[in-house]
């Protein structure tokens, strides 16, 4: 029996005669025979597909013989023991030998045994090649860049994605096998790459079993784009030895998506500034730093004045442009360490860390006020806004985020009350006012359901006849703890909070129902006047509310007069014109309250279907006696204007005979004030009407 092809057998046989005899026989049968010494065998420097060792050498080498065999993995090298006929084979087989050859042995038996091991070798080689092919094919199908290393860092295998990436980045190499990956990382770390050093440390920990796996995210930018990769190193047992599998996954798409989501979650999409949640979080972290470093920190609460007018007159696209420009101007007034955010709508906030002195916050606030007072150029024309800013300081005013923002918000409203377009520092007096406001707001929310609100009525007297032509319904609040609360104390708060819509609807329904009661009692000419706030006029449900009230109460619309303030004519004029014409279809009268105190355009005024204007009491109080003659001139001017427009003119706040006489001579139509009657409850109105009819005043 001969062997096709040359197969090497290694001999570690001490007896020269036995060695030569065995070598000669094997060579004759077609095997290549090599003789190795102990050192060569232990170091793995042999070529045989199996090794024949005699008993004497086996005892000499001991267990290190089997350790040497492990160096040939993944190829398995059978060890055959050459022994005498009387030696026990079992202990040797138990220790790791694969078979024993007892001498003397028949030549045919020896060849059959060698052929059996050769078949096992061929089968193992085929299985190993199939496994490696399967592994290579599997790895090639992966999108990650993968390489397989031995524990020393030598590359055993790389996949297609690895080769392609290397080629694309100028690292083309036809054969990566044998390249030491750890050495490449060391060279990169020596050039200053912190990522390479961190990865190398983690990979070595896996190689030495300090950890089972390691993952590390790093950037590897190309000239065209920013790229993120996730590197993973995992240790696996493979055909008797451990290997390291290293993968590099391009996670740029995921990271960019996460960054985009973070941008959406943390930043305002319109201005690019931090949004409310992110600004609060940033301020919270800044306060912790301020506490550690004993910083003085300021918070600026910024609210735009007249921004709604931009939206209403120029459209929301223009409003968005204004907000973007405002964000840029605010940012342009800040240091690199300062942070600005958009809280929502037309509200912005800024915090200024590490200030040298309190006045520095005022300097920044002043710069912002000045910058925002400049016109903003838009495609639609110039837009004008201003800013009211509240300033609060850490740690003087408060030490937590919510308290600082509340204090700054309070100071901002103070700035608005002082005329807008300015900044104010928070003070204890403002805090008292804020607490007072909060208490009133809280009580006001419960006032309607507790029936604490009520109406009184102030008669209006026609000068020509001296009779009562109507009454103005005036709102009062009977607070359970404060007693009688006048409108000046709670109407502005109701307006700001939107409660005025519900309260106003109640007042309208109550006044109309009361007037119907008077009509049914025989006072059929009385007109009831109800004030409408700006917030009510902006409510889309106003027309349907008024129409429903008239239908429910049965009051003819001719006996209801709705009174609005002059200031509302500066906003959304076209919509107001349409609304007022619709109201006129119900027969309702319309009048302007406090005329002369606003800035309405007379051209706009002529577009509204008005019935009357009311001279503000500030132009009445100094008429006559030692008062200023200019007040009388203003009243005369308003009277002339009203009559020229075909409107009835009402004077409110008439308290003296001199005022009454002057207005009578000037041609005023209707008088309202203490000189005739204070505001009275509904039951007393009829008594006043009867009294004036019985004894008309001498004018």
XYZ file of C-alpha atoms in Angstrom:
699
model
C 0.000 0.000 0.000
C 1.456 3.359 -1.027
C 0.349 6.944 -0.425
C -0.657 9.207 -3.295
C 1.112 12.500 -2.830
C 3.790 13.147 -0.250
C 2.559 13.195 3.355
C 5.041 14.066 6.092
C 5.448 12.091 9.289
C 7.601 13.474 12.092
C 9.706 11.093 14.203
C 10.903 11.742 17.753
C 12.611 8.374 18.367
C 15.691 8.126 20.532
C 16.959 4.682 19.389
C 18.819 5.254 16.135
C 18.274 1.720 14.783
C 14.528 1.855 15.424
C 14.380 5.356 13.967
C 16.258 4.455 10.782
C 14.326 1.245 10.279
C 10.995 3.046 10.666
C 12.031 5.951 8.469
C 13.249 3.655 5.712
C 10.018 1.672 5.696
C 7.779 4.740 5.647
C 9.786 6.382 2.891
C 9.518 3.206 0.862
C 5.740 3.360 1.220
C 5.597 6.905 -0.119
C 5.702 9.065 3.033
C 8.037 11.969 3.591
C 9.804 11.432 6.886
C 11.430 14.087 9.062
C 13.360 13.568 12.220
C 12.852 16.210 14.884
C 14.496 16.809 18.208
C 12.768 17.645 21.443
C 13.273 21.420 21.148
C 11.824 21.551 17.635
C 8.794 19.561 18.696
C 8.111 21.682 21.775
C 8.416 24.891 19.779
C 6.044 23.603 17.118
C 8.705 23.564 14.422
C 7.693 20.369 12.660
C 5.822 19.573 9.421
C 4.334 16.136 10.050
C 0.614 15.524 9.879
C 1.269 13.192 12.826
C 4.155 12.595 15.215
C 5.535 9.217 16.323
C 7.260 9.375 19.736
C 8.999 6.530 21.484
C 8.326 5.744 25.132
C 11.680 7.009 26.351
C 11.238 10.443 24.729
C 7.638 10.643 25.977
C 8.821 10.187 29.562
C 11.556 12.758 29.020
C 9.307 15.459 27.529
C 6.265 14.873 29.764
C 3.041 17.002 29.548
C 4.754 19.761 27.534
C 4.453 17.453 24.567
C 0.682 17.999 24.502
C 1.091 21.764 24.973
C 3.268 21.791 21.855
C 0.522 20.072 19.923
C -1.902 22.887 20.816
C 0.268 25.315 18.833
C -0.857 23.613 15.632
C -4.549 24.393 16.232
C -6.818 24.758 14.327
C -5.047 21.752 12.659
C -5.086 18.739 14.969
C -1.814 16.730 15.059
C -2.201 13.116 16.250
C 0.471 11.797 18.632
C 1.362 8.092 18.320
C 3.411 6.332 21.002
C 6.047 3.723 19.952
C 6.315 1.194 22.815
C 7.387 -2.316 23.671
C 5.086 -5.318 23.844
C 4.856 -5.445 27.655
C 4.248 -1.711 28.433
C 0.800 -0.606 29.607
C -0.919 1.530 26.975
C -3.895 2.851 28.994
C -2.037 5.512 31.044
C -0.515 7.011 27.916
C -3.805 7.089 26.073
C -5.453 8.692 29.110
C -2.765 11.395 29.175
C -3.352 12.440 25.575
C -1.761 10.055 23.071
C -4.056 9.111 20.209
C -2.745 5.558 19.604
C 0.087 3.165 20.434
C 2.348 1.237 18.062
C 3.651 -1.897 19.748
C 6.940 -3.143 18.463
C 7.427 -5.413 16.799
C 4.365 -4.671 14.647
C 3.393 -6.080 11.325
C 4.049 -3.745 8.445
C 0.524 -4.035 7.087
C -1.009 -3.163 10.473
C 1.232 -0.094 10.732
C 0.229 1.114 7.302
C -3.476 0.548 7.968
C -3.274 2.619 11.146
C -1.448 5.429 9.390
C -4.025 5.384 6.579
C -6.814 5.659 9.171
C -5.205 8.743 10.670
C -4.657 10.146 7.196
C -8.344 9.739 6.412
C -9.209 11.476 9.682
C -6.799 14.258 8.760
C -8.357 14.687 5.333
C -11.827 14.702 6.842
C -10.768 17.264 9.455
C -9.107 19.437 6.845
C -12.226 19.366 4.683
C -14.384 20.227 7.687
C -12.018 23.020 8.685
C -11.981 24.459 5.174
C -15.786 24.268 5.018
C -16.015 25.993 8.406
C -13.593 28.699 7.353
C -15.461 29.155 4.074
C -18.753 29.399 5.951
C -17.226 31.895 8.387
C -15.718 33.953 5.582
C -18.993 33.942 3.613
C -20.957 34.899 6.703
C -18.568 37.694 7.576
C -18.576 38.930 3.977
C -22.360 39.262 4.154
C -22.135 41.582 7.163
C -22.159 45.354 6.617
C -19.787 45.852 9.541
C -16.030 45.892 8.955
C -14.909 42.660 10.673
C -11.547 41.093 11.342
C -10.596 37.980 13.334
C -7.452 38.086 15.507
C -5.545 35.620 17.575
C -4.844 36.629 21.166
C -1.533 38.237 20.140
C -3.392 40.593 17.797
C -2.391 38.928 14.511
C -5.093 39.213 11.851
C -6.376 35.804 10.761
C -9.239 36.901 8.557
C -10.972 40.070 7.320
C -14.321 40.386 5.572
C -15.277 42.115 2.340
C -16.575 45.261 4.082
C -13.212 45.614 5.842
C -11.288 45.283 2.582
C -13.577 47.736 0.763
C -13.369 50.334 3.529
C -9.597 50.008 3.660
C -9.389 50.441 -0.109
C -11.679 53.494 -0.063
C -9.486 55.116 2.592
C -6.122 54.464 0.949
C -5.214 51.316 2.925
C -5.422 48.834 0.059
C -3.791 45.518 0.949
C -4.168 42.231 -0.879
C -3.392 40.049 2.136
C -4.176 41.172 5.670
C -3.318 37.830 7.244
C -0.438 38.157 9.655
C -0.699 41.918 10.105
C -0.688 42.723 13.826
C -3.718 44.828 14.620
C -2.492 45.782 18.078
C 0.760 47.112 16.617
C -1.216 49.270 14.164
C -3.253 50.698 17.063
C -0.051 51.380 19.027
C 1.398 53.288 16.084
C -1.778 55.382 15.773
C -1.823 56.072 19.514
C 1.827 57.167 19.333
C 0.769 59.773 16.739
C -1.635 61.247 19.284
C -4.886 59.373 18.644
C -6.705 59.093 21.949
C -9.363 56.902 20.336
C -6.751 54.390 19.182
C -5.264 54.233 22.683
C -8.667 53.719 24.321
C -9.581 51.001 21.826
C -6.235 49.215 22.274
C -6.600 49.178 26.072
C -10.087 47.705 25.819
C -9.071 45.080 23.234
C -6.151 43.922 25.379
C -8.426 43.587 28.384
C -10.597 41.243 26.328
C -7.517 39.304 25.131
C -6.330 38.790 28.716
C -9.834 37.837 29.940
C -10.130 40.982 32.076
C -13.483 41.391 30.346
C -15.496 39.318 27.917
C -16.235 42.103 25.428
C -15.580 45.780 24.837
C -17.356 48.465 22.793
C -16.202 51.946 21.934
C -17.709 54.767 19.875
C -15.414 57.062 17.905
C -15.413 59.466 14.988
C -13.542 58.909 11.751
C -14.312 61.799 9.453
C -13.755 61.737 5.729
C -13.103 64.815 3.563
C -16.785 64.676 2.539
C -18.639 64.001 5.766
C -18.569 63.475 9.490
C -18.723 59.785 10.408
C -19.333 57.862 13.620
C -18.302 54.238 14.213
C -19.022 51.710 16.937
C -16.127 49.301 17.527
C -16.705 46.008 19.353
C -14.213 43.363 20.490
C -15.490 39.955 21.609
C -13.592 36.832 22.649
C -14.749 33.472 21.279
C -13.600 29.887 21.735
C -12.755 28.481 18.289
C -11.532 24.941 17.548
C -9.683 24.614 20.796
C -8.254 28.105 21.076
C -9.679 31.558 21.683
C -9.937 34.241 19.034
C -10.925 37.908 19.052
C -13.602 39.167 16.674
C -13.306 42.902 16.010
C -16.115 44.765 14.256
C -16.406 48.409 13.211
C -19.969 49.490 12.429
C -20.738 52.776 10.669
C -23.452 54.317 12.867
C -23.414 57.747 11.184
C -27.039 57.529 10.011
C -28.193 56.565 13.501
C -26.081 59.224 15.178
C -27.235 61.937 12.754
C -30.850 60.909 13.363
C -30.289 60.999 17.117
C -28.647 64.398 16.830
C -31.579 65.624 14.753
C -34.059 64.313 17.306
C -32.025 65.922 20.086
C -32.088 69.182 18.131
C -35.865 68.936 17.818
C -36.223 68.003 21.493
C -33.893 70.658 22.873
C -33.975 73.570 20.438
C -36.642 75.849 19.045
C -37.113 75.020 15.362
C -37.860 78.624 14.407
C -34.996 80.495 16.077
C -32.478 77.739 16.798
C -32.314 78.830 20.451
C -32.701 76.355 23.330
C -36.374 75.663 23.976
C -38.099 76.016 27.341
C -37.224 72.542 28.662
C -33.578 72.675 27.575
C -33.147 76.256 28.799
C -34.534 75.287 32.216
C -32.162 72.316 32.351
C -29.205 74.469 31.288
C -30.068 77.125 33.865
C -30.360 74.446 36.554
C -26.842 73.209 35.763
C -25.547 76.791 35.697
C -27.012 77.396 39.163
C -25.188 74.340 40.532
C -21.956 75.726 39.086
C -22.783 79.160 40.494
C -23.231 77.647 43.947
C -19.884 75.842 43.767
C -18.027 78.829 42.340
C -19.920 81.508 44.327
C -20.976 83.267 41.110
C -23.324 86.166 40.739
C -25.797 85.096 38.047
C -28.602 87.080 36.408
C -31.768 85.935 34.669
C -33.440 88.227 32.114
C -37.074 87.544 31.192
C -37.819 89.218 27.850
C -41.302 89.796 26.449
C -41.899 91.529 23.131
C -44.252 94.511 23.068
C -46.750 94.893 20.208
C -45.697 91.621 18.579
C -49.304 90.545 18.059
C -49.832 93.638 15.945
C -47.115 92.383 13.572
C -48.887 89.030 13.221
C -52.273 90.668 12.745
C -51.221 93.313 10.236
C -48.371 91.627 8.342
C -49.190 87.944 8.743
C -47.614 85.026 10.555
C -44.779 84.618 8.044
C -43.643 88.139 8.882
C -44.105 87.342 12.572
C -41.766 84.357 12.227
C -39.168 86.541 10.519
C -39.407 89.030 13.387
C -38.868 86.280 15.953
C -35.800 85.017 14.092
C -34.364 88.528 13.909
C -35.131 89.127 17.596
C -33.284 85.905 18.501
C -30.248 87.048 16.496
C -30.254 90.504 18.069
C -30.533 89.101 21.583
C -27.687 86.660 20.900
C -25.629 89.510 19.480
C -25.802 91.318 22.823
C -24.406 88.392 24.815
C -21.033 86.967 25.744
C -19.978 83.490 24.655
C -20.776 82.146 28.142
C -24.288 83.633 28.253
C -27.263 81.513 27.185
C -30.476 82.670 25.511
C -33.605 80.581 25.024
C -37.077 80.950 23.568
C -39.720 79.976 26.090
C -42.574 80.151 23.587
C -44.587 82.722 21.656
C -42.847 86.085 22.000
C -41.137 85.245 25.301
C -37.368 84.851 25.534
C -35.081 84.299 28.484
C -31.367 84.807 29.066
C -29.051 83.877 31.900
C -25.732 85.597 32.508
C -23.277 83.542 34.610
C -20.230 84.777 36.508
C -21.067 88.504 36.615
C -18.671 90.896 38.307
C -21.382 93.171 39.695
C -25.156 93.585 39.653
C -24.997 96.526 37.250
C -23.592 94.259 34.520
C -27.011 92.637 34.144
C -28.555 96.061 33.575
C -25.967 96.867 30.918
C -26.879 93.731 28.974
C -30.608 94.328 29.435
C -30.159 97.892 28.204
C -28.289 96.699 25.119
C -31.108 94.284 24.320
C -33.781 96.962 24.793
C -31.871 99.333 22.507
C -31.221 96.661 19.876
C -34.844 95.554 19.731
C -36.116 99.128 19.485
C -34.570 99.429 16.032
C -36.950 98.727 13.100
C -36.874 95.265 11.579
C -36.808 95.244 7.781
C -39.166 92.715 6.230
C -40.413 92.019 2.741
C -43.760 93.430 3.848
C -42.144 96.636 5.176
C -40.707 97.769 8.498
C -41.844 96.086 11.717
C -41.522 97.787 15.077
C -41.374 95.906 18.344
C -39.841 96.691 21.685
C -38.945 94.606 24.710
C -39.964 94.702 28.347
C -37.332 92.928 30.446
C -37.388 91.715 34.033
C -34.018 91.166 35.723
C -33.437 88.951 38.752
C -30.208 87.948 40.474
C -28.835 84.781 42.031
C -28.367 84.439 44.967
C -29.894 87.774 46.070
C -33.470 87.277 44.832
C -33.790 83.477 44.657
C -31.685 80.324 44.461
C -33.699 77.913 42.325
C -34.847 77.941 38.704
C -38.583 78.380 39.251
C -38.216 81.148 41.822
C -35.729 83.071 39.675
C -37.947 82.845 36.597
C -41.037 83.847 38.571
C -39.200 86.850 39.976
C -37.920 87.842 36.523
C -41.425 87.430 35.098
C -42.805 89.684 37.833
C -40.180 92.333 37.100
C -40.995 92.072 33.384
C -44.666 92.859 34.032
C -43.537 95.784 36.157
C -41.557 97.050 33.163
C -44.682 96.747 31.000
C -46.719 98.693 33.542
C -44.107 101.454 33.440
C -44.612 101.998 29.723
C -42.894 99.076 27.992
C -39.580 99.232 26.178
C -37.515 99.219 29.405
C -36.036 96.848 31.977
C -36.617 96.582 35.701
C -34.763 94.787 38.480
C -36.860 92.587 40.733
C -37.615 94.067 44.177
C -39.457 92.906 47.297
C -42.213 95.413 46.509
C -42.783 93.646 43.188
C -42.956 90.338 45.011
C -45.694 91.688 47.253
C -47.564 92.925 44.183
C -47.130 89.536 42.501
C -48.489 87.709 45.533
C -51.389 90.126 45.654
C -52.072 89.529 41.979
C -51.904 85.763 42.432
C -54.361 85.935 45.338
C -56.809 88.030 43.306
C -56.507 85.690 40.323
C -57.135 82.650 42.516
C -60.196 84.247 44.094
C -61.480 85.497 40.758
C -61.524 81.971 39.322
C -64.036 80.992 42.010
C -66.009 84.254 42.132
C -68.552 83.372 39.441
C -69.490 79.979 40.823
C -69.752 81.450 44.339
C -71.978 84.292 43.081
C -69.587 86.915 44.442
C -69.789 89.124 41.323
C -72.666 91.531 40.873
C -73.648 94.508 38.724
C -74.533 98.067 39.675
C -75.976 100.579 37.244
C -75.118 104.254 36.757
C -77.905 106.253 35.068
C -77.161 108.302 31.962
C -79.171 111.516 31.635
C -80.116 113.243 28.388
C -79.247 116.928 28.878
C -81.994 118.185 26.589
C -84.826 116.524 28.562
C -83.235 115.906 31.945
C -84.487 112.309 31.879
C -82.723 108.986 32.214
C -82.102 107.460 28.804
C -80.162 104.451 29.968
C -77.732 102.926 32.450
C -74.182 101.666 32.260
C -73.717 98.254 33.884
C -70.653 98.284 36.146
C -69.066 95.164 37.582
C -68.330 94.771 41.298
C -66.879 91.938 43.382
C -68.031 91.173 46.896
C -64.963 89.294 48.117
C -65.572 87.099 51.186
C -62.424 88.401 52.915
C -61.558 91.711 51.226
C -65.067 93.044 51.018
C -66.010 95.225 48.051
C -63.381 95.056 45.298
C -63.577 97.685 42.555
C -62.979 96.826 38.869
C -59.606 98.561 38.606
C -58.215 95.913 40.984
C -59.376 92.819 39.143
C -60.443 93.601 35.557
C -56.815 93.848 34.241
C -56.062 90.463 35.815
C -59.206 88.957 34.319
C -58.142 90.375 30.970
C -54.618 88.927 31.196
C -55.789 85.478 32.268
C -58.696 85.258 29.810
C -61.253 84.993 32.621
C -62.810 88.186 31.267
C -64.463 86.192 28.459
C -66.519 84.112 30.886
C -67.103 87.031 33.274
C -68.044 89.330 30.386
C -70.575 86.819 29.061
C -72.133 86.601 32.545
C -72.263 90.409 32.828
C -73.884 90.727 29.382
C -76.538 88.115 30.168
C -77.257 89.615 33.604
C -77.540 93.194 32.295
C -79.798 92.230 29.379
C -82.045 90.169 31.648
C -82.311 93.115 34.065
C -83.166 95.570 31.303
C -85.930 93.242 30.134
C -87.281 93.294 33.702
C -87.292 97.119 33.609
C -89.027 97.130 30.246
C -91.677 94.751 31.515
C -92.142 97.087 34.492
C -92.946 99.985 32.153
C -89.542 101.590 31.639
C -89.491 100.656 27.992
C -87.027 103.260 26.690
C -84.088 102.355 28.910
C -80.893 101.318 27.136
C -78.345 99.244 29.062
C -74.657 99.742 28.232
C -72.239 96.860 28.721
C -68.468 97.165 28.395
C -66.575 94.786 26.143
C -62.893 94.121 26.741
C -60.278 93.701 24.033
C -60.051 90.000 24.931
C -63.785 89.548 24.327
C -63.587 91.283 20.966
C -60.860 88.879 19.888
C -62.993 85.896 20.863
C -64.518 84.265 17.777
C -67.620 83.348 19.793
C -68.601 86.949 20.643
C -71.255 87.380 17.957
C -72.932 84.059 18.749
C -72.785 84.879 22.482
C -74.496 88.279 22.040
C -77.085 86.820 19.688
C -77.863 83.978 22.118
C -78.181 86.380 25.084
C -80.691 88.568 23.235
C -82.703 85.501 22.273
C -82.612 84.021 25.785
C -83.562 87.246 27.585
C -86.043 88.484 25.004
C -84.444 91.963 24.966
C -84.705 93.916 21.732
C -81.198 94.623 20.409
C -82.043 98.359 20.089
C -81.897 98.613 23.879
C -78.406 97.156 24.248
C -75.315 99.294 23.769
C -71.878 97.676 23.643
C -69.034 99.935 24.717
C -65.417 99.362 23.634
C -62.216 101.219 24.413
C -60.501 103.341 21.803
C -57.281 101.297 21.914
C -58.815 98.252 20.253
C -59.060 100.109 16.935
C -55.287 99.779 16.510
C -55.406 95.978 16.111
C -56.889 93.772 13.391
C -59.037 96.572 11.997
C -60.542 94.621 9.084
C -61.810 91.862 11.340
C -63.304 94.366 13.798
C -65.147 96.212 11.021
C -66.759 92.948 9.895
C -67.660 91.982 13.477
C -69.233 95.349 14.280
C -71.325 95.337 11.123
C -72.608 91.879 12.050
C -73.507 93.122 15.544
C -75.360 96.081 14.032
C -77.569 93.588 12.186
C -78.892 92.598 15.633
C -80.004 96.200 16.207
C -77.295 96.803 18.824
C -75.788 100.234 19.468
C -71.997 100.620 19.531
C -69.948 103.263 21.335
C -66.331 104.115 22.162
C -65.372 104.549 25.811
C -62.591 106.871 27.083
C -62.396 108.671 23.750
C -59.358 110.910 23.401
C -57.010 108.776 25.518
C -55.995 106.355 22.770
C -54.231 106.751 19.460
C -56.872 105.590 17.032
C -56.619 106.651 13.423
C -59.567 108.889 12.509
C -59.639 107.270 9.069
C -60.126 103.901 10.742
C -62.738 105.425 13.056
C -64.963 106.379 10.134
C -65.057 102.760 8.968
C -66.810 101.542 12.125
C -70.625 101.651 12.434
C -70.604 103.634 15.698
C -73.520 105.314 17.447
C -71.767 107.246 20.198
C -68.456 108.306 21.707
C -67.813 108.911 25.392
C -65.488 111.738 26.496
C -63.027 110.391 29.038
C -63.492 111.803 32.528
C -59.900 113.045 32.581
C -61.012 115.789 30.145
C -64.002 116.669 32.329
C -62.640 116.875 35.861
C -60.890 120.273 35.498
C -63.634 122.015 33.535
C -65.046 125.070 35.298
C -63.852 126.753 38.481
C -60.089 127.053 38.661
C -59.522 124.180 36.237
C -57.470 124.274 33.115
C -59.207 125.826 30.159
C -57.370 123.373 27.909
C -59.534 120.566 29.262
C -62.625 122.392 28.084
C -61.030 122.909 24.679
C -60.349 119.173 24.346
C -63.928 118.371 25.332
C -65.193 120.912 22.782
C -63.019 119.353 20.101
C -64.335 115.861 20.835
C -67.911 117.156 20.826
C -67.403 118.822 17.464
C -65.754 115.736 16.006
C -68.494 113.430 17.272
C -71.318 115.605 15.995
C -69.641 116.067 12.616
C -69.493 112.260 12.341
C -73.186 112.046 13.257
C -72.485 110.447 16.631
C -74.068 110.988 20.012
C -71.550 112.338 22.574
C -71.607 111.224 26.217
C -69.601 112.874 29.011
C -68.710 110.692 31.998
C -67.373 111.752 35.369
C -69.592 114.848 35.684
C -69.501 115.826 39.351
C -70.102 119.598 39.598
C -72.634 122.174 38.469
C -69.888 124.054 36.600
C -69.015 120.948 34.568
C -72.663 120.337 33.812
C -73.239 123.917 32.733
C -70.186 123.969 30.489
C -71.143 120.717 28.758
C -74.725 121.889 28.336
C -73.549 125.054 26.647
C -71.123 123.079 24.483
C -73.929 120.863 23.185
C -73.139 117.578 24.933
C -75.918 115.007 24.469
C -75.747 112.753 27.529
C -74.303 113.179 31.020
C -73.120 110.473 33.410
C -71.608 111.075 36.839
C -71.974 111.637 40.545
C -73.654 115.005 40.052
C -76.803 113.118 39.027
C -76.353 109.752 40.640
C -73.775 107.277 41.779
C -73.990 103.713 40.559
C -76.889 101.952 42.273
C -78.223 98.429 42.431
C -80.881 97.278 39.990
C -83.747 97.857 42.382
C -82.908 101.549 42.843
C -82.735 102.424 39.125
C -86.482 102.774 38.768
C -86.573 105.094 41.772
C -83.920 107.343 40.182
C -85.808 107.391 36.877
C -89.055 108.328 38.641
C -87.388 111.029 40.727
C -85.761 112.730 37.744
C -88.987 112.641 35.775
C -90.874 114.166 38.676
C -88.285 116.909 39.228
C -85.993 117.351 36.230
C -82.652 118.985 37.093
C -82.233 122.676 36.405
C -79.599 122.976 33.682
